[in-house]
PDB file of C-alpha atoms and ligand atoms in Angstrom:
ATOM      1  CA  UNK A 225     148.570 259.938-110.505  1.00 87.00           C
ATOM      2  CA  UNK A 226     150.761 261.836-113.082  1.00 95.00           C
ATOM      3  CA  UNK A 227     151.145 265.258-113.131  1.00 96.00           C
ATOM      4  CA  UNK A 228     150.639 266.849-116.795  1.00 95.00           C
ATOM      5  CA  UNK A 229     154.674 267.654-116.798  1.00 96.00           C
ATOM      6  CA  UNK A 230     156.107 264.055-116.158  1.00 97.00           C
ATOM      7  CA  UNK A 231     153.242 262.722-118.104  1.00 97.00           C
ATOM      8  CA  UNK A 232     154.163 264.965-121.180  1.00 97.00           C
ATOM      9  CA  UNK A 233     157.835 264.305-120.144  1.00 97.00           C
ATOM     10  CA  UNK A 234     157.382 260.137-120.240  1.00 98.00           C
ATOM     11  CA  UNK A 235     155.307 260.253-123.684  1.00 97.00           C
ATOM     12  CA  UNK A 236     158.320 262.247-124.809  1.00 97.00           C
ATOM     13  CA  UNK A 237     160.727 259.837-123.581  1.00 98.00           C
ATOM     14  CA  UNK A 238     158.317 256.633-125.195  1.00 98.00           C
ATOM     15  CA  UNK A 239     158.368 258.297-128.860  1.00 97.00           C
ATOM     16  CA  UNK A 240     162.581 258.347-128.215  1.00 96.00           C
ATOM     17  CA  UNK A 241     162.828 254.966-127.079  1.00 97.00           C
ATOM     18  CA  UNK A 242     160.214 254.143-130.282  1.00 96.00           C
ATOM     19  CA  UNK A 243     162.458 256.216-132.730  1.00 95.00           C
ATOM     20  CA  UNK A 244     165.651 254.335-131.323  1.00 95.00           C
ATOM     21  CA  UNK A 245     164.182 250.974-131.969  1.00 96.00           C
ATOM     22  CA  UNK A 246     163.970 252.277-135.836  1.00 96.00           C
ATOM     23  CA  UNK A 247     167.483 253.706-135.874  1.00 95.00           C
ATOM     24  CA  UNK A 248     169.151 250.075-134.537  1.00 95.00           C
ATOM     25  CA  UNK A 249     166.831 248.517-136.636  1.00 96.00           C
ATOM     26  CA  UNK A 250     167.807 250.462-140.158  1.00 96.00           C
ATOM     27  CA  UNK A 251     171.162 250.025-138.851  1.00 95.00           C
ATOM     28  CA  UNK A 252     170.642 245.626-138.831  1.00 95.00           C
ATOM     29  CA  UNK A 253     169.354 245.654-141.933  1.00 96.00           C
ATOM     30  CA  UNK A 254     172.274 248.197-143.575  1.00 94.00           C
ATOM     31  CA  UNK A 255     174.890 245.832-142.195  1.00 93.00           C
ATOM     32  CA  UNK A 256     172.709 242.618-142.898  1.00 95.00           C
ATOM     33  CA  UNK A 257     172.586 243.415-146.729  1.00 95.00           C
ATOM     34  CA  UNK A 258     176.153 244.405-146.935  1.00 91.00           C
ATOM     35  CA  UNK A 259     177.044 240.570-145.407  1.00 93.00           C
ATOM     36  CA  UNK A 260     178.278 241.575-141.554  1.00 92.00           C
ATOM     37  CA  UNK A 261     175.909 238.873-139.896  1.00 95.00           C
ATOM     38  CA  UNK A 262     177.567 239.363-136.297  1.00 95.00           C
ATOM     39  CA  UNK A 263     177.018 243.076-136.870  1.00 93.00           C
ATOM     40  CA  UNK A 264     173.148 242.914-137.575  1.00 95.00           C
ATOM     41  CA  UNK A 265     172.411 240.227-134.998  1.00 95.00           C
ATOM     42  CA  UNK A 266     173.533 243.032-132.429  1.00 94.00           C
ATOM     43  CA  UNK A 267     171.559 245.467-134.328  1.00 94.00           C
ATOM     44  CA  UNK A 268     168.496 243.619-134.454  1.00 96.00           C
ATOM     45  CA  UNK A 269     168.708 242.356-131.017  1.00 95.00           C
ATOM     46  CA  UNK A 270     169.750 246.295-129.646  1.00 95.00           C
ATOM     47  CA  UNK A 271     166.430 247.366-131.863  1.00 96.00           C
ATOM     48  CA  UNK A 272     164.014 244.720-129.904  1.00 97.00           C
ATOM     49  CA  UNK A 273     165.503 246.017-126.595  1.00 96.00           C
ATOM     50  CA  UNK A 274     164.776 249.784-127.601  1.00 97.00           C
ATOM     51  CA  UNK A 275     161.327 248.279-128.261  1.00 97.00           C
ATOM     52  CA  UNK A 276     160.846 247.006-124.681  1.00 97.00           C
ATOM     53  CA  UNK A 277     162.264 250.076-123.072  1.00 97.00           C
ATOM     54  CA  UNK A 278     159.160 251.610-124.779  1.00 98.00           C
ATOM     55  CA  UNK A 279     157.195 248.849-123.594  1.00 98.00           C
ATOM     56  CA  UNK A 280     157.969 249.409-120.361  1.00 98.00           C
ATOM     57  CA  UNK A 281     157.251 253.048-120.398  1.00 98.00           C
ATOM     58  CA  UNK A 282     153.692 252.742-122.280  1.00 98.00           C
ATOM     59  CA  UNK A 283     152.969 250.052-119.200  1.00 98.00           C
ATOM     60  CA  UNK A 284     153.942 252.588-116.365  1.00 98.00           C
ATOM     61  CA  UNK A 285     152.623 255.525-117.569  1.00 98.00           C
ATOM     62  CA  UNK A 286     149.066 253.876-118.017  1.00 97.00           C
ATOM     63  CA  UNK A 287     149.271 252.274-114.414  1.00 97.00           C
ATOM     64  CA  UNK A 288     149.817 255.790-113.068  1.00 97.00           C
ATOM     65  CA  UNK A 289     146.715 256.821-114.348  1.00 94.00           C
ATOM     66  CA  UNK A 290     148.149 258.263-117.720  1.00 93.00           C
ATOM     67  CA  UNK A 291     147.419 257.846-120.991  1.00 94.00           C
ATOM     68  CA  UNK A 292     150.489 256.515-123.359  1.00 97.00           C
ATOM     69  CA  UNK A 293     150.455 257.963-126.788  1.00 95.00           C
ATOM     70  CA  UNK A 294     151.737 255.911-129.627  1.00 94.00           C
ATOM     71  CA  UNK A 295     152.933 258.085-132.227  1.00 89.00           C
ATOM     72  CA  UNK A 296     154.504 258.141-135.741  1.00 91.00           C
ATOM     73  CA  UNK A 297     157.981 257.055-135.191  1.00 85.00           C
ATOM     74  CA  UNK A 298     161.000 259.269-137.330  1.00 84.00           C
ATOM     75  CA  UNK A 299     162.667 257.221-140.326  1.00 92.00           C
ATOM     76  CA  UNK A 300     166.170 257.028-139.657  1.00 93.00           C
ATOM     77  CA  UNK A 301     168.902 258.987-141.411  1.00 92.00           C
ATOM     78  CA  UNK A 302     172.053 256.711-141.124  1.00 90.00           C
ATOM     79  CA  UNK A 303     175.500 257.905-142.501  1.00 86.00           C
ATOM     80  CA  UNK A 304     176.865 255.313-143.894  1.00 83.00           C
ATOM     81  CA  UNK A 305     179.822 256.230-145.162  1.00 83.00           C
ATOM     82  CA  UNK A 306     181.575 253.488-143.467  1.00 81.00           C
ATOM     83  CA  UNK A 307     181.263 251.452-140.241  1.00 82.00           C
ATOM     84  CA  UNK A 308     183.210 254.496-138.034  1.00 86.00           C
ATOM     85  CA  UNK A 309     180.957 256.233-139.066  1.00 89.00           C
ATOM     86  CA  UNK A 310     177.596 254.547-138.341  1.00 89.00           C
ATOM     87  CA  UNK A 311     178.931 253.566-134.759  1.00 90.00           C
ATOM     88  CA  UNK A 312     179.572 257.307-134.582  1.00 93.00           C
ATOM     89  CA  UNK A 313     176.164 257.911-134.745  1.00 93.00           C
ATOM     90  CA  UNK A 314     174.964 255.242-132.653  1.00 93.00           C
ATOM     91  CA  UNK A 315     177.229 256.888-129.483  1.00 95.00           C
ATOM     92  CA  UNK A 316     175.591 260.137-130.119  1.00 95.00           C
ATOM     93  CA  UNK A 317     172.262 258.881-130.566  1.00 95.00           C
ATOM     94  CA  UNK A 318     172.540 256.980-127.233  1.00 96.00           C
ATOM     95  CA  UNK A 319     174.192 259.989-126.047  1.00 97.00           C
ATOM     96  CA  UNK A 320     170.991 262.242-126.893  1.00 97.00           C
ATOM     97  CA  UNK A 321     169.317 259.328-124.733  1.00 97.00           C
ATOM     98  CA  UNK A 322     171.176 259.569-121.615  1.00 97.00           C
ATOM     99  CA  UNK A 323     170.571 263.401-121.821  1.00 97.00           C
ATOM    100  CA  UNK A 324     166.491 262.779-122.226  1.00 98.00           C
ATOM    101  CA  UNK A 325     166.759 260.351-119.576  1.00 98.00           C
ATOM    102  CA  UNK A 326     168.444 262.954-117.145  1.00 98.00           C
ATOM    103  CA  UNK A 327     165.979 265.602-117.858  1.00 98.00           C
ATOM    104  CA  UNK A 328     162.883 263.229-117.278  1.00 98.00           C
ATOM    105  CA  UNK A 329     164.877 262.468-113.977  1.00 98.00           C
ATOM    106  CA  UNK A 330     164.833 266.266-113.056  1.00 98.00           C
ATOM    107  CA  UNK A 331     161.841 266.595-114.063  1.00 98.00           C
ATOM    108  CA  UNK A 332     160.588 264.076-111.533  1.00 98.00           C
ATOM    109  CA  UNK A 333     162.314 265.737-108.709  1.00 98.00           C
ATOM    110  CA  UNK A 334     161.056 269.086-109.614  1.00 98.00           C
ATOM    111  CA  UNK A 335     157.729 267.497-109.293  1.00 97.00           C
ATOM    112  CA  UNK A 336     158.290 265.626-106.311  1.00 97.00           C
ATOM    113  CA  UNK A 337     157.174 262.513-107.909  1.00 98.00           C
ATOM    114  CA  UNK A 338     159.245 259.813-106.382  1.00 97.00           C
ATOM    115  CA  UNK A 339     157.638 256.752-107.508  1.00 98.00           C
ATOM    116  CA  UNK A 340     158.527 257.852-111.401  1.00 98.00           C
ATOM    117  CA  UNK A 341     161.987 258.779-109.502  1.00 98.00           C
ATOM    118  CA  UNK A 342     162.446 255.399-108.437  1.00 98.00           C
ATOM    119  CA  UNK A 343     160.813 253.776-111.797  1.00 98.00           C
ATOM    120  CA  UNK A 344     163.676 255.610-113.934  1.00 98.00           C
ATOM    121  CA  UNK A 345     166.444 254.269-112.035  1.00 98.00           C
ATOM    122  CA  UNK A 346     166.405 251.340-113.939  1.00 98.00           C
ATOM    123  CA  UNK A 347     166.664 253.466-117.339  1.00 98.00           C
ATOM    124  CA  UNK A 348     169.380 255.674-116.086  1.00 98.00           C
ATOM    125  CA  UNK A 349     171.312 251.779-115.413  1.00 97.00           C
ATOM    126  CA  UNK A 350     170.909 251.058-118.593  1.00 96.00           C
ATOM    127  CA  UNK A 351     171.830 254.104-120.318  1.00 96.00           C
ATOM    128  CA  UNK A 352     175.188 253.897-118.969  1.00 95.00           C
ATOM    129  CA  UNK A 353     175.885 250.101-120.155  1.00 94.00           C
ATOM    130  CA  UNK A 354     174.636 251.332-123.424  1.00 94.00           C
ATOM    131  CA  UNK A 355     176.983 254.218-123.825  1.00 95.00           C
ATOM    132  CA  UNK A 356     179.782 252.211-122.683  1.00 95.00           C
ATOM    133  CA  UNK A 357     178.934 249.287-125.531  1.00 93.00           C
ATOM    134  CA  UNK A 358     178.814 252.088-128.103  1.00 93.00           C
ATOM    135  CA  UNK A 359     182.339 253.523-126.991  1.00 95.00           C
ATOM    136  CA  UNK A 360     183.568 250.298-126.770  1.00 93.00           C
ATOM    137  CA  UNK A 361     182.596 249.013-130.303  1.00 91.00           C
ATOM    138  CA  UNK A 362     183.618 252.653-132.024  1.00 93.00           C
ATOM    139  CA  UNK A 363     187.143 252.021-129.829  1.00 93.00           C
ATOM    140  CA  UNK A 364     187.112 248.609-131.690  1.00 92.00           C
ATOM    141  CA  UNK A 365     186.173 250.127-135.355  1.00 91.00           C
ATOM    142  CA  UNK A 366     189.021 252.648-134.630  1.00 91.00           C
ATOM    143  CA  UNK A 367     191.585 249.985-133.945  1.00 91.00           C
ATOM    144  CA  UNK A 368     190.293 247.968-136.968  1.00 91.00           C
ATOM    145  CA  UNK A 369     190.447 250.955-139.602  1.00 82.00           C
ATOM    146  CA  UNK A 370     189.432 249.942-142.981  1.00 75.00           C
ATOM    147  CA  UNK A 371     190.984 246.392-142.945  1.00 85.00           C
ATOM    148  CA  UNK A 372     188.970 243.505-144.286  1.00 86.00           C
ATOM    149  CA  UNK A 373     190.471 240.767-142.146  1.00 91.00           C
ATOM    150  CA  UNK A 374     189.585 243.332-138.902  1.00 91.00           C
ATOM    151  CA  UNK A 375     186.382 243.670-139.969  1.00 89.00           C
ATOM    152  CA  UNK A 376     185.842 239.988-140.479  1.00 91.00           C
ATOM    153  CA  UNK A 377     187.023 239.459-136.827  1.00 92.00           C
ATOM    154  CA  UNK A 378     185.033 241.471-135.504  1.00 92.00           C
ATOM    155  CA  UNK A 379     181.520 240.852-137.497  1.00 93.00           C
ATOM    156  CA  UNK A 380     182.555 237.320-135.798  1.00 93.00           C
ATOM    157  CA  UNK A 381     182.606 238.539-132.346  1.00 91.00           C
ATOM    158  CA  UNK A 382     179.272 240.166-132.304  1.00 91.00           C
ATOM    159  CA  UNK A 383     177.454 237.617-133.362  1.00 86.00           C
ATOM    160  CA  UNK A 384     177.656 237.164-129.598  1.00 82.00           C
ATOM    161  CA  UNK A 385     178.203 240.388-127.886  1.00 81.00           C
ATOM    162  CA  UNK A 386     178.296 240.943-124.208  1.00 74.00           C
ATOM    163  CA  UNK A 387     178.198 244.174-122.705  1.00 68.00           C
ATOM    164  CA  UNK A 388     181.574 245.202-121.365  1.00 63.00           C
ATOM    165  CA  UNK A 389     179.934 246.920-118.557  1.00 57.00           C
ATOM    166  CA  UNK A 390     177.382 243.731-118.386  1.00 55.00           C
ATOM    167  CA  UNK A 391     180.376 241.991-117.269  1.00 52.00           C
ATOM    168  CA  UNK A 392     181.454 244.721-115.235  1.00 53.00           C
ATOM    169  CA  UNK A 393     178.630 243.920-112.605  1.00 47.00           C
TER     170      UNK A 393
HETATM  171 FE1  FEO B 177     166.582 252.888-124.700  1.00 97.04          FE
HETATM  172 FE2  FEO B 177     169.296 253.102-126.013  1.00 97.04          FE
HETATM  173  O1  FEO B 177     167.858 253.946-125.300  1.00 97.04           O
END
């Protein structure tokens, strides 16, 4: 059974992982309409995984005894002043991830509630493969600058994008 703090904590964390699906997915069909295919297949693709980190919080939370809330999710603000900075935003966004994820981890210890300990592990995983494909794609963007024939390139390569930290393990 949950306690009321990593219950709260968890439905906090499932409205985040809800409200990042809608941020990669305003940010797929930004780049889809201005004609970067690679770029939106990665966006798209990033937004269905945000879904099924949700997913797979909603599942464990009712197992535990819990009750899952499915709330309104936030519309996205995206600068989109150019692609530096969008991917900007997407580092800090997963950075403000990483940082919920931690504090649900503390959470969990301050509760002596190993089981959700354990269950996080895999988010706190994936949280650092995520930063690491953001800071390697705004490294990229910074290289590129504004050139046209850069930015061609690289739409190209993410059309099929794997993790640098994927390949790391
Ligand atoms: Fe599931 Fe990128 O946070």
């Amino acid at each position: 059974m949950l306690s009321e703090k990593v219950s709260e904590a968890l439905n906090k964390q499932i409205k985040m992982e809800g409200d990042s699906s809608q941020v990669y997915l305003a940010m797929a069909s930004w780049a889809e309409v201005q004609g970067f295919e690679g770029i939106s297949t990665f966006m798209y693709t990033q937004s269905d995984e945000e879904r099924m980190h949700m997913l797979k919080l909603i599942k464990y939370v009712n197992q535990r005894g819990g009750q899952a809330k499915v709330g309104a999710t936030l519309e996205p603000t995206l600068d989109v002043t150019n692609f530096k900075a969008l991917f900007k935003q997407l580092l800090q966004h997963e950075i403000k991830v990483s940082e919920s994820i931690n504090n649900l981890v503390g959470i969990t210890l301050d509760e002596r509630d190993f089981a959700t300990h354990n269950f996080l592990q895999w988010y706190v995983a994936e949280q650092i493969e995520e930063e690491a494909t953001a800071r390697y794609i705004l490294d990229k963007i910074n290289l590129i600058g504004d050139d046209k024939g850069g930015l061609y390139l690289f739409d190209n390569e993410m059309k099929n994008f794997v993790s640098p930290a994927a390949n790391a393990q």
